[in-house]
Tab-separated table of C-alpha atoms and ligand atoms in Angstrom:
chain	number	residue	atom	x	y	z
T	558	MET	CA	1.502	-17.283	-9.515
T	559	ASN	CA	0.521	-14.624	-6.159
T	560	ASN	CA	1.609	-12.334	-8.583
T	561	LEU	CA	2.060	-8.788	-6.335
T	562	VAL	CA	2.189	-4.922	-8.300
T	563	VAL	CA	3.548	-2.822	-5.738
T	564	PHE	CA	2.718	1.201	-5.630
T	565	VAL	CA	5.122	3.453	-3.986
T	566	SER	CA	5.596	7.015	-3.532
T	567	GLY	CA	8.052	7.585	-0.933
T	568	SER	CA	10.711	5.303	1.129
T	569	GLY	CA	9.609	1.755	0.059
T	570	SER	CA	10.258	0.217	3.554
T	571	ASN	CA	6.801	-1.863	3.358
T	572	LEU	CA	8.144	-2.456	-0.122
T	573	GLN	CA	11.072	-3.960	1.620
T	574	ALA	CA	8.928	-5.941	4.405
T	575	ILE	CA	7.278	-7.947	1.492
T	576	ILE	CA	10.882	-8.385	-0.322
T	577	ASP	CA	12.213	-9.723	2.417
T	578	ASN	CA	9.574	-11.442	3.600
T	579	ILE	CA	9.237	-13.238	0.465
T	580	GLU	CA	13.272	-13.828	0.274
T	581	ASN	CA	13.011	-15.292	3.691
T	582	GLY	CA	10.353	-17.337	2.274
T	583	LYS	CA	7.570	-16.432	5.176
T	584	LEU	CA	5.403	-14.872	1.949
T	585	ASP	CA	4.490	-17.250	-1.030
T	586	ALA	CA	4.252	-14.251	-3.649
T	587	ARG	CA	6.441	-12.568	-6.036
T	588	VAL	CA	6.696	-9.053	-7.121
T	589	THR	CA	6.155	-8.754	-10.501
T	590	GLY	CA	7.001	-4.834	-10.789
T	591	VAL	CA	6.501	-1.836	-8.773
T	592	ILE	CA	4.782	1.439	-9.831
T	593	SER	CA	6.052	4.867	-8.314
T	594	ASP	CA	4.031	8.491	-9.190
T	595	LYS	CA	7.451	9.718	-8.002
T	596	GLU	CA	10.824	9.844	-9.696
T	597	GLY	CA	14.003	9.316	-7.491
T	598	VAL	CA	12.455	7.843	-4.457
T	599	LYS	CA	14.317	5.088	-2.229
T	600	ALA	CA	11.649	2.722	-3.182
T	601	LEU	CA	12.740	2.303	-6.599
T	602	ASP	CA	16.203	1.682	-5.286
T	603	ARG	CA	14.913	-1.018	-3.645
T	604	ALA	CA	12.924	-2.172	-6.200
T	605	GLN	CA	16.509	-2.112	-8.669
T	606	LYS	CA	18.214	-3.609	-6.142
T	607	HIS	CA	16.004	-6.704	-5.928
T	608	GLY	CA	16.247	-6.877	-9.627
T	609	ILE	CA	11.851	-5.555	-9.946
T	610	PRO	CA	11.348	-3.748	-12.757
T	611	TYR	CA	9.497	-0.325	-12.089
T	612	GLN	CA	7.342	2.229	-14.056
T	613	ILE	CA	6.818	6.079	-12.828
T	614	LEU	CA	3.419	6.675	-13.690
T	615	SER	CA	1.969	9.752	-12.783
T	616	SER	CA	-1.083	11.798	-14.144
T	617	SER	CA	0.698	14.805	-14.341
T	618	THR	CA	2.947	13.803	-17.264
T	619	PHE	CA	0.384	12.570	-19.205
T	620	SER	CA	-1.709	15.096	-21.554
T	621	ASP	CA	-4.932	13.598	-20.108
T	622	TYR	CA	-6.148	11.733	-17.550
T	623	GLY	CA	-7.321	9.160	-20.159
T	624	ARG	CA	-4.347	8.500	-21.035
T	625	TYR	CA	-2.494	7.743	-18.019
T	626	THR	CA	-5.553	5.468	-16.647
T	627	LYS	CA	-4.549	3.540	-20.034
T	628	ALA	CA	-0.640	3.636	-19.807
T	629	LEU	CA	-1.527	2.181	-16.019
T	630	LEU	CA	-3.953	-0.526	-17.089
T	631	ASN	CA	-1.653	-1.606	-20.114
T	632	GLN	CA	1.462	-1.526	-17.316
T	633	LEU	CA	-0.613	-3.740	-15.076
T	634	LYS	CA	-1.859	-6.285	-17.519
T	635	GLU	CA	1.813	-6.573	-18.365
T	636	TRP	CA	2.801	-7.656	-14.530
T	637	ALA	CA	-0.359	-9.428	-14.105
T	638	PRO	CA	-1.306	-9.050	-10.493
T	639	GLU	CA	-3.232	-11.274	-8.361
T	640	LEU	CA	-3.229	-8.483	-5.879
T	641	ILE	CA	-2.555	-5.019	-5.517
T	642	VAL	CA	-0.404	-3.330	-2.817
T	643	LEU	CA	-0.642	0.259	-2.139
T	644	ALA	CA	2.588	0.551	-0.092
T	645	GLY	CA	3.051	4.128	1.210
T	646	TYR	CA	1.224	5.249	-2.348
T	647	LEU	CA	-0.168	9.057	-2.168
T	648	SER	CA	-2.051	9.335	-5.299
T	649	LYS	CA	-5.243	8.382	-5.971
T	650	VAL	CA	-6.178	5.176	-7.982
T	651	PRO	CA	-8.167	5.820	-10.988
T	652	THR	CA	-11.672	4.333	-10.947
T	653	GLU	CA	-11.322	2.235	-13.638
T	654	VAL	CA	-8.411	0.852	-12.063
T	655	ILE	CA	-10.242	-0.035	-8.817
T	656	ARG	CA	-13.296	-1.399	-10.881
T	657	CYS	CA	-10.764	-3.787	-13.140
T	658	TYR	CA	-9.235	-4.801	-10.181
T	659	ASP	CA	-12.308	-5.266	-8.125
T	660	ARG	CA	-11.518	-5.827	-4.039
T	661	ARG	CA	-7.739	-6.546	-5.567
T	662	ILE	CA	-6.316	-3.222	-3.993
T	663	ILE	CA	-5.481	-3.185	-0.438
T	664	ASN	CA	-3.908	-0.287	1.139
T	665	ILE	CA	-1.978	0.093	4.313
T	666	HIS	CA	-2.703	3.287	6.510
T	667	PRO	CA	-1.002	4.181	9.579
T	668	ALA	CA	-3.895	4.805	11.856
T	669	LEU	CA	-6.814	2.835	13.294
T	670	LEU	CA	-9.779	3.796	10.446
T	671	PRO	CA	-11.923	4.748	10.010
T	672	LYS	CA	-10.165	7.461	12.288
T	673	TYR	CA	-7.200	9.480	10.879
T	674	GLY	CA	-8.239	8.614	7.829
T	675	GLY	CA	-9.741	10.031	4.247
T	676	LYS	CA	-7.906	13.091	2.373
T	677	GLY	CA	-5.210	15.167	4.043
T	678	PHE	CA	-4.380	12.382	6.345
T	679	TYR	CA	-0.661	10.944	5.137
T	680	GLY	CA	2.388	10.325	6.681
T	681	LEU	CA	3.635	12.304	10.008
T	682	LYS	CA	0.063	14.434	9.819
T	683	VAL	CA	-1.555	11.320	11.105
T	684	HIS	CA	0.679	10.607	14.082
T	685	LYS	CA	0.419	14.504	14.918
T	686	ALA	CA	-3.710	14.338	14.882
T	687	VAL	CA	-3.561	11.510	16.778
T	688	LEU	CA	-1.368	13.135	19.588
T	689	GLU	CA	-3.296	16.392	19.312
T	690	ALA	CA	-6.458	14.298	20.056
T	691	GLY	CA	-4.785	12.786	23.157
T	692	GLU	CA	-5.534	9.378	22.237
T	693	SER	CA	-4.179	6.220	24.698
T	694	GLU	CA	-3.350	4.053	21.599
T	695	SER	CA	-3.015	4.330	17.869
T	696	GLY	CA	-2.187	1.908	14.833
T	697	CYS	CA	-2.399	0.599	11.354
T	698	SER	CA	-5.194	-0.572	9.596
T	699	VAL	CA	-5.246	-2.626	5.924
T	700	HIS	CA	-8.342	-2.171	4.063
T	701	ILE	CA	-9.394	-3.039	0.504
T	702	VAL	CA	-8.999	0.162	-2.122
T	703	THR	CA	-12.511	1.524	-3.006
T	704	GLU	CA	-13.347	4.788	-5.069
T	705	LYS	CA	-13.361	7.261	-1.994
T	706	TYR	CA	-9.950	7.645	-0.158
T	707	ASP	CA	-9.258	5.234	2.581
T	708	GLU	CA	-12.867	3.841	3.188
T	709	GLY	CA	-12.632	0.407	1.985
T	710	PRO	CA	-13.562	-2.114	4.283
T	711	VAL	CA	-10.501	-2.766	6.810
T	712	LEU	CA	-9.461	-6.363	6.599
T	713	LYS	CA	-7.125	-6.257	9.612
T	714	GLN	CA	-5.408	-3.731	12.235
T	715	ARG	CA	-2.441	-3.851	14.960
T	716	THR	CA	-2.334	-1.531	17.540
T	717	VAL	CA	0.082	0.730	19.247
T	718	LYS	CA	0.396	1.909	22.603
T	719	VAL	CA	0.750	6.094	22.542
T	720	HIS	CA	3.497	6.609	25.407
T	721	PRO	CA	3.297	10.230	26.877
T	722	ASP	CA	6.525	11.401	25.925
T	723	ASP	CA	5.944	10.434	22.025
T	724	THR	CA	6.621	13.207	19.153
T	725	PRO	CA	4.807	12.572	15.451
T	726	GLU	CA	8.364	10.668	14.494
T	727	THR	CA	8.577	8.446	17.803
T	728	LEU	CA	4.897	7.337	17.554
T	729	ALA	CA	5.240	7.028	13.700
T	730	ARG	CA	8.492	5.079	14.105
T	731	ARG	CA	6.793	2.410	16.315
T	732	VAL	CA	3.188	2.269	13.658
T	733	LEU	CA	5.506	1.637	10.893
T	734	GLU	CA	7.170	-1.651	12.598
T	735	GLN	CA	3.415	-3.169	13.090
T	736	GLU	CA	2.673	-2.179	9.184
T	737	HIS	CA	5.743	-4.540	8.244
T	738	GLN	CA	4.335	-7.323	9.594
T	739	LEU	CA	0.507	-6.475	9.082
T	740	LEU	CA	0.808	-6.217	5.385
T	741	THR	CA	2.533	-9.533	4.992
T	742	GLU	CA	0.311	-11.127	6.998
T	743	VAL	CA	-3.036	-9.353	5.161
T	744	ILE	CA	-1.095	-9.884	1.826
T	745	ALA	CA	-0.973	-13.771	2.542
T	746	GLU	CA	-4.559	-14.346	3.626
T	747	GLN	CA	-5.819	-11.983	0.609
T	748	LEU	CA	-3.751	-14.249	-1.736
T	749	ALA	CA	-4.971	-17.349	-0.091
T	750	LYS	CA	-8.658	-16.278	-0.687
T	751	LEU	CA	-8.065	-15.344	-4.142
T	752	GLU	CA	-6.908	-18.949	-4.450
T	753	SER	CA	-9.783	-20.444	-2.802
T	754	SER	CA	-12.376	-18.603	-4.521
T	755	ASN	CA	-10.519	-19.057	-8.238
T	756	THR	CA	-10.533	-22.891	-7.566
T	757	SER	CA	-13.742	-22.806	-6.392
T	758	ASN	CA	-15.578	-21.099	-9.355
N	2033	GRF	C1	3.642	4.433	6.515
N	2033	GRF	O1	3.410	5.124	7.239
N	2033	GRF	C2	2.476	4.128	5.192
N	2033	GRF	O2	1.810	3.215	6.277
N	2033	GRF	C3	2.251	5.108	4.806
N	2033	GRF	O3	3.659	5.830	4.379
N	2033	GRF	C4	4.260	5.780	5.050
N	2033	GRF	C5	5.655	4.940	4.557
N	2033	GRF	O4	5.744	3.807	3.819
N	2033	GRF	N1	1.059	5.340	3.616
N	2033	GRF	P1	6.764	3.438	3.272
N	2033	GRF	O5	8.144	3.403	4.096
N	2033	GRF	O6	6.998	4.232	1.930
N	2033	GRF	O7	6.612	2.032	2.653
């Protein structure tokens, strides 16, 4: 089945990379749904364009956190993912969801974790910190999502050389190109691992 559910918050270029690699046959999977914590983001246009159902679910629009978590779990039950992919997703995944999909949620982070990860390290802030620290290289990491931000086991990384004249924006662009390739690679590897563990059970 290789069902994927992708969580987004913004432009959705990582979602687009997944969709493109499915459509060009590089990735044997299907995106059964997209969850966004924000309305009106470009990622939702991308989902719509490819006929992928989406839901906007944010804890801020529920009377209490428990109802939000229940709504999220119900939606996931319907879309039945083998693997959940956080792709540019900025909200915290409820602990109950992490436990329910134990080791089946992955996140892509635009730095070489464990450095430049954790609360507050997202988007251009990450690349700004890398440049201010005078790093000679940066990159991106895909890790298993656990209850602590960006702290789960790192599955795979790609490195990117930092150029002397880099700005956060130019570095972000080069890292993002690597993210798009790394994410598809890791999704394929994780789906294969899950499939073999299911067949061996
Ligand atoms: C990417 O750098 C991703 O690593 C970070 O959010 C940025 C935008 O991702 N988490 P996308 O274009 O929304 O996929």
